[in-house]
XYZ file of C-alpha atoms in Angstrom:
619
model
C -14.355 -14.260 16.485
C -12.099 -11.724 15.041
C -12.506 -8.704 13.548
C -13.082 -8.849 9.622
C -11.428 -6.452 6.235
C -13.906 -5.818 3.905
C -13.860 -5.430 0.162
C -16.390 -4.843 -2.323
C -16.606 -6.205 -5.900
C -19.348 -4.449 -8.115
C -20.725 -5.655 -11.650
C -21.879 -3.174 -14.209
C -25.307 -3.323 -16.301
C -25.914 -1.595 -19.600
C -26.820 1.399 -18.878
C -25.994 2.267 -15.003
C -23.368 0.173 -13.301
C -24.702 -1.006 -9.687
C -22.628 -2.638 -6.821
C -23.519 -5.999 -5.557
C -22.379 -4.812 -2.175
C -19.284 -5.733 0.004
C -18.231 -9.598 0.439
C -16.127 -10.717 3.441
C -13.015 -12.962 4.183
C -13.718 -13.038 8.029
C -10.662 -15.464 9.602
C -12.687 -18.095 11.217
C -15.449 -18.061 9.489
C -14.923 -17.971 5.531
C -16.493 -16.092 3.026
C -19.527 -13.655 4.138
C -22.194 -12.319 3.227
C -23.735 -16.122 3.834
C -26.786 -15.632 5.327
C -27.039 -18.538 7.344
C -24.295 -16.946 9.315
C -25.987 -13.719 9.496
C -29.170 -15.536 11.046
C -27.262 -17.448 13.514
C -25.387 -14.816 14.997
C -28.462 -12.306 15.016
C -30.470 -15.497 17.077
C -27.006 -15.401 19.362
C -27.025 -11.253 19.545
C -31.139 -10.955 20.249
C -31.467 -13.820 22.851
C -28.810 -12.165 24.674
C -26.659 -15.530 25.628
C -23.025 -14.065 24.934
C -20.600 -12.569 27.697
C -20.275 -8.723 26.640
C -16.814 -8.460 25.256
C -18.277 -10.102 22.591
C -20.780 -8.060 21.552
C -18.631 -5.832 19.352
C -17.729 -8.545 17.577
C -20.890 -10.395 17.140
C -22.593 -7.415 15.514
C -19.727 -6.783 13.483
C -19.640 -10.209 11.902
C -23.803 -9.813 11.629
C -23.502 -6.448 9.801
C -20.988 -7.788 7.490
C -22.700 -10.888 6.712
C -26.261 -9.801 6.542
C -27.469 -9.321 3.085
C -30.868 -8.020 3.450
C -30.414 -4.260 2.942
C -32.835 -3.104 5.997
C -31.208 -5.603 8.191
C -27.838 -4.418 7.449
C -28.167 -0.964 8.188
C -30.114 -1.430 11.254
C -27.168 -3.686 13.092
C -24.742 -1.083 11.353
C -25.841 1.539 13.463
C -26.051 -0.490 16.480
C -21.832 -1.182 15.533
C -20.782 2.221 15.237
C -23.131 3.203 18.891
C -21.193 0.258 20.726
C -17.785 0.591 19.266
C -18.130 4.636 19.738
C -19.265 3.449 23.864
C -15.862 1.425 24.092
C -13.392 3.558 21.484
C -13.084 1.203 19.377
C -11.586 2.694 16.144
C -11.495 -0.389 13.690
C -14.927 -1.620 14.596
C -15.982 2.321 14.325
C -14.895 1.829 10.889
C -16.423 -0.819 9.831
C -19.625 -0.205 10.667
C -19.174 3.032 8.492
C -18.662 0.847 5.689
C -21.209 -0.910 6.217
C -23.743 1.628 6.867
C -22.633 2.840 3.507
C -23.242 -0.479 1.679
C -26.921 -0.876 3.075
C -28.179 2.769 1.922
C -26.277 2.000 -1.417
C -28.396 -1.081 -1.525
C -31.789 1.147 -0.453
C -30.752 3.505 -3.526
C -29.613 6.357 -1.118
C -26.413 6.789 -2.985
C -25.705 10.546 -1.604
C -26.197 9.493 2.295
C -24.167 6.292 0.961
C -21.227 8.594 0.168
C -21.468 10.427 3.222
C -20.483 7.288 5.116
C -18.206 6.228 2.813
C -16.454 9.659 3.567
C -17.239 9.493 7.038
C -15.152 5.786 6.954
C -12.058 7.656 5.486
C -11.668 10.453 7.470
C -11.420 8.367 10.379
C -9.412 5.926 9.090
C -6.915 8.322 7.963
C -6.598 10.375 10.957
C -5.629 6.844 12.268
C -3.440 5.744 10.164
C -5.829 2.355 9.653
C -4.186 1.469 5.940
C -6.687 -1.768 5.662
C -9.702 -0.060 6.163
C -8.666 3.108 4.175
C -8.088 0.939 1.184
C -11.916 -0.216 1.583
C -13.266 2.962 1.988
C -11.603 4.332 -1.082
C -12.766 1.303 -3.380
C -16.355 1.816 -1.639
C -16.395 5.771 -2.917
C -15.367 4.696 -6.365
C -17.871 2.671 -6.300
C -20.325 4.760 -5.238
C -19.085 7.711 -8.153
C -19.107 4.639 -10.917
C -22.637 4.322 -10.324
C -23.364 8.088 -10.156
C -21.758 8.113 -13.572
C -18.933 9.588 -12.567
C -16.145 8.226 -14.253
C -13.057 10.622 -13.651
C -13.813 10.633 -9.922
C -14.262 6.529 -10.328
C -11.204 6.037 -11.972
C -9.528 8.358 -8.972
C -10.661 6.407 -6.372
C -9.911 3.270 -7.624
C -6.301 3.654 -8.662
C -5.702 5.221 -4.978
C -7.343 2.176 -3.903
C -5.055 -0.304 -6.089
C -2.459 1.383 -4.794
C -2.915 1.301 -1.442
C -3.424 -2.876 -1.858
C -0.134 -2.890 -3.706
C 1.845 -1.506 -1.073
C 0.229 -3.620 1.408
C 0.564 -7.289 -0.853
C -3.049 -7.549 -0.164
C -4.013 -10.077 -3.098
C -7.884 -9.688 -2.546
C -7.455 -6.741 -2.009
C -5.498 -5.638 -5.613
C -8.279 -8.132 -7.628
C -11.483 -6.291 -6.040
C -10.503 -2.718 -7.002
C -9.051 -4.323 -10.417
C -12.365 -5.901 -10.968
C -14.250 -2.775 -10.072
C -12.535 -0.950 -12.103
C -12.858 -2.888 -15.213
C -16.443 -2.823 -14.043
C -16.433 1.166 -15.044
C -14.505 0.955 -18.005
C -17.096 -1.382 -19.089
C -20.421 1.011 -18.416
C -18.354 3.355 -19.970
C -18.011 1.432 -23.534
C -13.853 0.720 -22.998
C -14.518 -3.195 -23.484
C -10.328 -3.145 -24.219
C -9.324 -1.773 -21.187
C -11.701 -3.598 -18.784
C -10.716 -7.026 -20.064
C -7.131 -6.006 -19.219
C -8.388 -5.246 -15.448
C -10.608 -8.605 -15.323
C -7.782 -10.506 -16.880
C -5.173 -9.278 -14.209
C -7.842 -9.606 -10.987
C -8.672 -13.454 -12.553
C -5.439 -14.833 -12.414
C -5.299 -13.473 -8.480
C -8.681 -14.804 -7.868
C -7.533 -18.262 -9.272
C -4.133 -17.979 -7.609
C -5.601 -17.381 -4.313
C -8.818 -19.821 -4.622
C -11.108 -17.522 -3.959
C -14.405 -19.051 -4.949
C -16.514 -15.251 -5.089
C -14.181 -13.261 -6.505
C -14.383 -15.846 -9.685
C -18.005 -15.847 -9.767
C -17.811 -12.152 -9.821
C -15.057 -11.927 -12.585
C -17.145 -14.784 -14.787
C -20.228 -12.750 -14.711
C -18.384 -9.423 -15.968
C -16.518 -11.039 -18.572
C -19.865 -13.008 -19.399
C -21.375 -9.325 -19.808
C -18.211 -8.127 -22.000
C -19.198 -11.334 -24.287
C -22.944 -10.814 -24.072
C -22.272 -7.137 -25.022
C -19.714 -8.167 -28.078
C -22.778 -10.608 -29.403
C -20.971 -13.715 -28.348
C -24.320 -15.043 -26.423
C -23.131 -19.067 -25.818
C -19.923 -17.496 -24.237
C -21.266 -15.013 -21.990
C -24.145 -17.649 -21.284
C -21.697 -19.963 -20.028
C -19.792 -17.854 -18.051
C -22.801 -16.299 -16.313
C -24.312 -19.864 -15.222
C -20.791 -20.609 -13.997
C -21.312 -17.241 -11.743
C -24.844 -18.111 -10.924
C -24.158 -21.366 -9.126
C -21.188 -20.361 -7.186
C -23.379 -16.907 -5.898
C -26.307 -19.128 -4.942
C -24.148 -21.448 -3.251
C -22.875 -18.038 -1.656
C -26.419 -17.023 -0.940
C -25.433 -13.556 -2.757
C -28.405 -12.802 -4.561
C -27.666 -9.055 -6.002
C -25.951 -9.745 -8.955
C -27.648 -12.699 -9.928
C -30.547 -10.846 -10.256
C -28.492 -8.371 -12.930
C -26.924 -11.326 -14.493
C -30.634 -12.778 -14.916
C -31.532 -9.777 -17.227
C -28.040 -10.375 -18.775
C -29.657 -13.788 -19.745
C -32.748 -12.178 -20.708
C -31.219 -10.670 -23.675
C -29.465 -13.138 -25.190
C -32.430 -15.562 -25.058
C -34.604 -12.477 -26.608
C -31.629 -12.189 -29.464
C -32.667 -16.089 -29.679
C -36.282 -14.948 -30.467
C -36.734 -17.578 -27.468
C -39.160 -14.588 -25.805
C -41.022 -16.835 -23.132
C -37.102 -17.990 -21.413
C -36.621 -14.657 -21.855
C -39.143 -13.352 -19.500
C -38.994 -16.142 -17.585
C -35.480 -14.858 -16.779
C -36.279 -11.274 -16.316
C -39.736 -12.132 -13.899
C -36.550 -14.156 -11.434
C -34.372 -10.912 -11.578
C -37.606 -9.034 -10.622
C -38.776 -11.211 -7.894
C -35.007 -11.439 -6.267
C -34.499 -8.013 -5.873
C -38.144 -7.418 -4.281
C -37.273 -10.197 -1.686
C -34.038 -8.712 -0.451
C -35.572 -5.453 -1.455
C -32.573 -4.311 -3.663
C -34.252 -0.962 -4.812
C -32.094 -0.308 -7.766
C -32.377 -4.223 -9.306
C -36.434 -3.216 -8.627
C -36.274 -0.637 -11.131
C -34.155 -2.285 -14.070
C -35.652 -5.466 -13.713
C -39.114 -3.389 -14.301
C -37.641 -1.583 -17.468
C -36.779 -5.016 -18.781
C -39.977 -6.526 -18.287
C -41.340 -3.334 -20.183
C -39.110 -4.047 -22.673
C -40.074 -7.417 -23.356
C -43.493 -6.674 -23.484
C -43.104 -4.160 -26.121
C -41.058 -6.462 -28.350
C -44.083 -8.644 -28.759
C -47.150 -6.027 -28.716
C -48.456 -6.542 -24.988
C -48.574 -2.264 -24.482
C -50.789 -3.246 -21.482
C -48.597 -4.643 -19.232
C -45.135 -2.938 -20.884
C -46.875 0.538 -19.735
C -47.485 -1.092 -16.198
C -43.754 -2.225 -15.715
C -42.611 0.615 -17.032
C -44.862 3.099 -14.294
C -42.888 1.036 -11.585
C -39.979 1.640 -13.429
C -40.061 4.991 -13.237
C -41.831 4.910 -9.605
C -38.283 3.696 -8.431
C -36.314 5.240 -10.479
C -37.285 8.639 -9.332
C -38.657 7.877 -5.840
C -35.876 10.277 -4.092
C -36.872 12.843 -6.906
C -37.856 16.413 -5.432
C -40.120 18.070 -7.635
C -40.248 21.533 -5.573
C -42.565 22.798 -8.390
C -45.637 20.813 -7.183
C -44.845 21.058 -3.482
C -45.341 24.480 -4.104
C -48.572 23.899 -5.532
C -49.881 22.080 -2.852
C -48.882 24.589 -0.630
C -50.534 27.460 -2.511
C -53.785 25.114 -2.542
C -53.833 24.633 1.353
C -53.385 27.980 1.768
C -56.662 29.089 -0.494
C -58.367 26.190 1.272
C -57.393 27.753 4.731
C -58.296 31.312 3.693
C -61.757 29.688 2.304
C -62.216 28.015 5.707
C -61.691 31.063 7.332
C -64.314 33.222 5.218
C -66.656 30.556 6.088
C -66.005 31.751 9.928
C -65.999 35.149 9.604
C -69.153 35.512 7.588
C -71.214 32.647 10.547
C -69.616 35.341 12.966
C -70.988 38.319 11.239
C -74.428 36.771 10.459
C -74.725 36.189 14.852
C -73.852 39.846 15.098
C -76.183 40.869 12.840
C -78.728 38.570 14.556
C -77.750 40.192 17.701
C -78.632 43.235 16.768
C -81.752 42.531 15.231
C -82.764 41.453 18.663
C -81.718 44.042 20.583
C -83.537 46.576 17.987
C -87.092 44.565 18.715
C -86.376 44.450 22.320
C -85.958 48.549 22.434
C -87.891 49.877 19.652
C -91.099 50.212 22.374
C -88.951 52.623 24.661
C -87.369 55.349 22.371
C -87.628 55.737 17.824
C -84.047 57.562 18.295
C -82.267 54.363 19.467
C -84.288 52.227 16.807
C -82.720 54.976 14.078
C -79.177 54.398 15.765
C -79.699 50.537 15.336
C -80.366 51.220 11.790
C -77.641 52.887 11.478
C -75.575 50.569 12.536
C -76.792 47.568 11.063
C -76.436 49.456 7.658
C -72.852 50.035 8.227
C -72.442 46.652 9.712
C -73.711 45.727 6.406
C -71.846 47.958 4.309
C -68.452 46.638 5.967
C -69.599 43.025 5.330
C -69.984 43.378 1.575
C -66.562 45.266 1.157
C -65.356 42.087 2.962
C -66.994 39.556 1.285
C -65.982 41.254 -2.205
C -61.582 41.587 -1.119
C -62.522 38.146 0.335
C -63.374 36.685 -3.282
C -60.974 38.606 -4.714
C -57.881 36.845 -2.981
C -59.861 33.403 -3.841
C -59.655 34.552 -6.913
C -56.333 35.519 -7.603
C -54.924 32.077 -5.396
C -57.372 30.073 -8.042
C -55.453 32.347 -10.992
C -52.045 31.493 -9.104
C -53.091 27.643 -8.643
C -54.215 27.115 -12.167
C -51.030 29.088 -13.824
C -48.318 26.693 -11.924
C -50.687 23.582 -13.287
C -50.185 24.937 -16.705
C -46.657 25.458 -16.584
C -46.711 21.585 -15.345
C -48.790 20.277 -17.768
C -50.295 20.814 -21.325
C -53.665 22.529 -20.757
C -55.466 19.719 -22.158
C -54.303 17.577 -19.492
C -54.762 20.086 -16.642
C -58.166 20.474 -17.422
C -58.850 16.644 -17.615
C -56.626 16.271 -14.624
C -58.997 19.035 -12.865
C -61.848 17.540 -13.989
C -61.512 13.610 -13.373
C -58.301 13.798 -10.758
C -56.625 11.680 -13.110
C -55.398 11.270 -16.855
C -55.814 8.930 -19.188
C -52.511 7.510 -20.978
C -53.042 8.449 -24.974
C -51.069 7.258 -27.674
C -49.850 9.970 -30.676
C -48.741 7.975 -34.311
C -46.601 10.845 -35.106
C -44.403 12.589 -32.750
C -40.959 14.699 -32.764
C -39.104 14.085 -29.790
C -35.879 16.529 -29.064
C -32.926 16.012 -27.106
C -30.154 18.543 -26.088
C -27.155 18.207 -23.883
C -24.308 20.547 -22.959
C -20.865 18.930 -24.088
C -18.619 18.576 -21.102
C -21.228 19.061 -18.500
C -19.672 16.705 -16.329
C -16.107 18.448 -15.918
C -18.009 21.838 -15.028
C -20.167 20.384 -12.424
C -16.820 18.916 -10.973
C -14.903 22.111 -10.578
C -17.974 24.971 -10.707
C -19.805 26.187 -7.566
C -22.903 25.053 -7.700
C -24.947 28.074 -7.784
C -22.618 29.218 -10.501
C -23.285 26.052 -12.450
C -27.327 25.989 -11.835
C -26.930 29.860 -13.060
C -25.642 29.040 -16.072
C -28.576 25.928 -16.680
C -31.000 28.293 -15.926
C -29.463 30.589 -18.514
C -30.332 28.365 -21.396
C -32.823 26.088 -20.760
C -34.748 29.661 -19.344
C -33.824 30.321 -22.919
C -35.099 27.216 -24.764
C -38.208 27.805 -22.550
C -39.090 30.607 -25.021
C -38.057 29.123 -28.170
C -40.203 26.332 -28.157
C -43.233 28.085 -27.029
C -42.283 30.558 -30.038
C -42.806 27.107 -31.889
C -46.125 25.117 -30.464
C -43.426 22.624 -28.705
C -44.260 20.783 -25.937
C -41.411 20.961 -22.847
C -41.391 17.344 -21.422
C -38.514 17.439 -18.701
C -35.105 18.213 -18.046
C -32.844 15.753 -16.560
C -29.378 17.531 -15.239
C -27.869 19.157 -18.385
C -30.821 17.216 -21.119
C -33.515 19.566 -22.367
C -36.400 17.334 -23.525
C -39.556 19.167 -25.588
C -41.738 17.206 -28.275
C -43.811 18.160 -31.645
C -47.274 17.271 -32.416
C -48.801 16.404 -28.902
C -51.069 17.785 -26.920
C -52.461 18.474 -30.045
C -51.622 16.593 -33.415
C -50.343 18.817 -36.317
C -48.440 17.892 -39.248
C -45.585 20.014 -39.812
C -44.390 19.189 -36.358
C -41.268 17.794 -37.559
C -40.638 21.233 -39.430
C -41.551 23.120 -36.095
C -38.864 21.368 -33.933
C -36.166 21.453 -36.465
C -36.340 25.419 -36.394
C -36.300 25.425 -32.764
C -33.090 23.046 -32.756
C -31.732 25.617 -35.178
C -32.182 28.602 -33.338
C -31.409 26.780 -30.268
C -27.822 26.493 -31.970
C -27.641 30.076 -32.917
C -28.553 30.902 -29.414
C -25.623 28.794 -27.737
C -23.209 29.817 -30.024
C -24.064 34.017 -29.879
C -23.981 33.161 -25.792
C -20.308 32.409 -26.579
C -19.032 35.201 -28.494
C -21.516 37.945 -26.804
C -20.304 37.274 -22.852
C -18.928 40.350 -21.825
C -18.991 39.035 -18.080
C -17.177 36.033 -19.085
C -19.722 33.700 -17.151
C -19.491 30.112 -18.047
C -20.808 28.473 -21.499
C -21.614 25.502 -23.290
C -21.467 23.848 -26.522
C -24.943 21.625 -27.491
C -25.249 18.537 -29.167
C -29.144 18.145 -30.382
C -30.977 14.873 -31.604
C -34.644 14.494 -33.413
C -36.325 11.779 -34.265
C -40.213 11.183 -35.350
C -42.506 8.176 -34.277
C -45.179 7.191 -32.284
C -45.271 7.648 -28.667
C -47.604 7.089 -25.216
C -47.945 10.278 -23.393
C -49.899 10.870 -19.868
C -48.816 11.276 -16.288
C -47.152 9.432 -13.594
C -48.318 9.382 -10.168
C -51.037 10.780 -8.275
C -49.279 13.371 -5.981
C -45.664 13.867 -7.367
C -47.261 13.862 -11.293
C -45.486 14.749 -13.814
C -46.305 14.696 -17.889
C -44.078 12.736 -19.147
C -43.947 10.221 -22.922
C -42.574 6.402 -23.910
C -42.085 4.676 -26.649
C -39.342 3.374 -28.501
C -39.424 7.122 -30.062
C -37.821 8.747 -27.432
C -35.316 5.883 -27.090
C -33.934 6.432 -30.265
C -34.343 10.896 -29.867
C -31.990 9.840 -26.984
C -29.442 7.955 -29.158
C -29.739 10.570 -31.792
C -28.315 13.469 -29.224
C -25.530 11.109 -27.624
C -24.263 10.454 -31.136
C -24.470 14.324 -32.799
C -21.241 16.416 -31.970
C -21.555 19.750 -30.572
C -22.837 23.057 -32.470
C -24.595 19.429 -34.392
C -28.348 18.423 -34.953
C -28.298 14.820 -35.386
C -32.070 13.407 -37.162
C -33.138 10.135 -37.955
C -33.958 9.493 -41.253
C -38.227 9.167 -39.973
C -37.269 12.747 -39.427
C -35.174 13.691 -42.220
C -38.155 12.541 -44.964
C -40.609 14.642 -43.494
C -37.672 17.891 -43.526
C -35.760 17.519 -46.309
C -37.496 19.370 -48.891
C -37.364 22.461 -46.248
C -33.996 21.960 -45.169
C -30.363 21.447 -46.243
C -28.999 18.061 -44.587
C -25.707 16.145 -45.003
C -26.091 12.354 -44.808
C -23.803 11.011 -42.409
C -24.285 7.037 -43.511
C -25.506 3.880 -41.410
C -23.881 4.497 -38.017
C -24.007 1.936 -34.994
C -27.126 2.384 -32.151
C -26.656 1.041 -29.157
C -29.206 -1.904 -28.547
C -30.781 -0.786 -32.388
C -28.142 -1.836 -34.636
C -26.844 0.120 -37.677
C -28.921 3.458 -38.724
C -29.017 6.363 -41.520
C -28.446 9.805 -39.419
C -28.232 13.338 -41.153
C -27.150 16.678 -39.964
C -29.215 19.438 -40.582
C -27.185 22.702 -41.458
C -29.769 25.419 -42.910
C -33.108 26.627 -43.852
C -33.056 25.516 -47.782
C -32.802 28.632 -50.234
């Protein structure tokens, strides 16, 4: 066996582009990531029949090969501890990388980076030009599915480049395809046909069987995205076959949603979940965390096209389950540490009051035992007891007190959690019941190159400056009845008309977008300290939503519906200093308001709608 290059050809989804994980040429043995392979060496490696200057290479060729995500990192680790034992620097390397590609798989995409990182650094300081191409493809990967396009686009074109110079043909078409990948999640259909178009003609030139299923499958998605459904269908089967053939089941569980859609555009619903429930059930078998979660929002999806609320709400709880399982919500940590603490200091009240009750006893006994020799000691015993007493109800009294004010404490972070309807049936019951509000104004806000900020600001700096509005924002809604949902990043989300139903919560939301504006822009031309600033875009829109909480330790109030979907849209397609409504929204405001009618204007996944900016409070 021989030691193997690796490169990496992601796929991109609607909404958050995911990598289906490095493939293999490996000289002797073909293409990788075939897990019959995998299982034969790892039989080989754990009955322990090779001669040991083998080793290094069987686990490299099992890491490599091995597409369950557990598995992979597991005999990753065991690489880089062997090849570290005999300093070897390529095998080092490569277990990096592969490291790396399991916790991207597991959804650890932070730890993922580190490796990646880890993989350069030492391939740079040896001057390893093969591997550092990998490694650099790997980060971009890693930053297109983060989001981050700038850095994406970075990394790959130092990554192109370094296959250029070396006339590595696989090479060149991976970080092409990757990187037409991005511009694809980022809406640039144009340029990332160019990229597939270039990496297909090397894929066909070179016969290289995965790196065509690959390419078929994006371009399928480019077609399924431009509406041409029987093309991208096509396409995507063609990709299908050849990846089962490959036994590389992560992105034919993505293309299986891919399918999903167009046979839901084909009102055909049943194929269409069909196709979803196979995504779903791949990724749980190979236990691709990411494909978990948007295989979950699909199924949600479908189940709220046709009415089933039921079982959409149930796909969509494990949605979010894995969506935000590495989410640190340090608010209710804190919580439960403030409650352990009054449970600790109620514990120990228990103690000291059994303790004082035995002294007391004590004494009672001594005071019958002596009261027959002298009346003077008896008085002293009194006295005693009295004080003992006295002392005992000053502590009993500080000790309710501090129960008290940790209750006060324990009760105030709850509220600033969740509505106080919900705290109190939360308190009550230990869990909430999901309700469902007809009317609803959902608000979005988000800071217009947020992105380029967090890139080049320290991060306290930058969190300083978040805190500086949304602390902010905080205020104005409450000034307004609003309810504050979440924030995510830079997005503010509050809501109208829930806990409690009113009707002029469409009114009440529009004034806080407006002085929401007025506060962002005085921020810019009142900063004596010149600290960093923003410019907002805002979106409303009005329908019905499903509020409640998720979890039962990590909760958090949080709403659905199709609503908030569209509140979402609404902000990504305002412009700054802007506040973008729907027209639900607009004929509930517009005999209180000026608004400018902007026309029908395309909605991602909802077609063409009627938007309005909302300027003034009407004279």
């Amino acid at each position: 066996m021989a030691e193997c290059s690796c490169l990496g050809i992601k796929y991109a989804t609607k909404k958050v582009c995911f990598l289906i994980g490095f493939f293999y040429f490996i000289l002797f043995a073909g293409y990788s990531q075939n897990q019959a392979i995998a299982d034969s060496l790892e039989a080989i490696y754990l009955s322990g029949n090779y001669r040991d200057s083998d080793k290094l290479e069987i686990l490299n060729e099992i890491a490599v090969s091995q597409a369950d995500a557990e598995k992979k990192l597991t005999y990753s680790l065991e690489l880089i501890e062997a090849a570290r034992a005999l300093d070897s620097v390529n095998y080092v390397i490569t277990g990096f990388l592969e490291k790396g590609t399991a916790l991207r798989l597991k959804g650890d995409l932070s730890e993922a980076l580190k490796s990646y990182f880890e993989a350069t650094n030492i391939a740079t300081r040896k001057e390893a030009k093969s591997n550092l191409g990998v490694a650099k493809l790997a980060i971009a990967d890693v930053y297109s599915i983060m989001g981050n396009h700038d850095n994406a686009v970075k990394y790959y074109r130092n990554a192109i480049k370094i296959y250029r110079e070396q006339k590595d043909s696989i090479g060149i078409a991976t970080a092409l395809t990757n990187a037409g990948d991005d511009y694809f999640n980022n809406g640039k259909l144009d340029s990332a046909l160019i990229y597939f178009e270039e990496s297909d003609r090397i894929f066909r030139n070179t016969n290289y069987p995965i790196g065509t299923a690959y390419n078929k499958g994006n371009i399928g998605m480019v077609y399924a995205e431009q509406g041409e459904d029987d093309r991208a269908e096509v396409n995507m089967n063609e990709a299908i076959t050849i990846l089962e053939e490959l036994q590389d089941y992560y992105p034919i569980s993505v293309y299986l949603t891919y399918m999903s859609d167009i046979y839901l555009r084909k009102n055909n619903w049943s194929r269409a979940i069909n196709y979803a429930q196979r995504s779903l059930e791949l990724a749980q078998r190979y236990g691709f965390k990411e494909q978990i979660s948007e295989s979950n929002l699909k199924l949600s999806e479908l189940y709220d096209y046709v009415g089933n609320y039921k079982k959409s709400n149930s796909y969509y709880k494990n949605h979010i389950a894995y969506r935000d399982s590495v989410t640190n919500l340090r608010g209710m940590e804190q919580m439960a540490d403030i409650r352990t603490n009054f449970e600790v200091a109620q514990k120990q009240s228990e103690v000291d009051l059994l303790e004082k009750e035995s002294e007391i006893q004590q004494l009672k006994d001594r005071r019958q035992k002596t009261i027959i020799y002298v009346s003077i000691i008896v008085l002293i015993l009194v006295f005693f007891l009295a004080m003992g007493l006295y002392r005992r109800n000053i502590f009993i009294k500080k000790t309710k007190n501090l129960i008290e004010e940790e209750k006060n404490r324990s009760d105030k972070l709850l509220l600033n959690i969740l509505p106080e309807e919900t705290a109190i049936e939360l308190k009550q019951r230990g869990k909430v019941q999901a309700k469902k509000f007809e009317s609803v104004s959902v608000m979005f806000t988000d800071f217009k190159g947020f992105t380029h900020y967090a890139d080049n600001l320290a991060p306290e700096k930058l969190v300083e400056a978040v805190d500086y509005y949304f602390s902010k924002f905080d205020e104005i809604i409450e000034k307004y009845g609003l309810e504050k949902i979440k924030t995510i990043g830079d997005s503010y989300m509050c809501a109208g008309g829930l806990p409690y139903p009113s009707q002029d919560h469409a009114t009440k939301t529009v004034l806080a977008a407006l002085e929401m504006i007025e506060f962002v822009n005085r921020a810019k031309t009142l900063n004596p300290e010149n600290r960093t600033r923003f410019d907002v875009r805002i979106g409303i829109n009005t329908g019905p939503v499903v509020a409640g909480v998720v979890g039962t330790k990590k909760f958090a109030y949080d709403i659905w519906g199709d609503a908030v979907n569209i509140a979402s849209r609404m902000e990504s397609n305002s412009q700054p200093g802007k506040i973008n409504v729907t027209e639900n929204t607009f004929t509930l405001i517009k005999d209180s308001f000026d608004c400018e009618m902007r026309g029908e204007i395309e909605v991602k996944n909802k077609g063409m709608m009627k938007m309005y900016f909302v300027s003034k409070i009407e004279d």
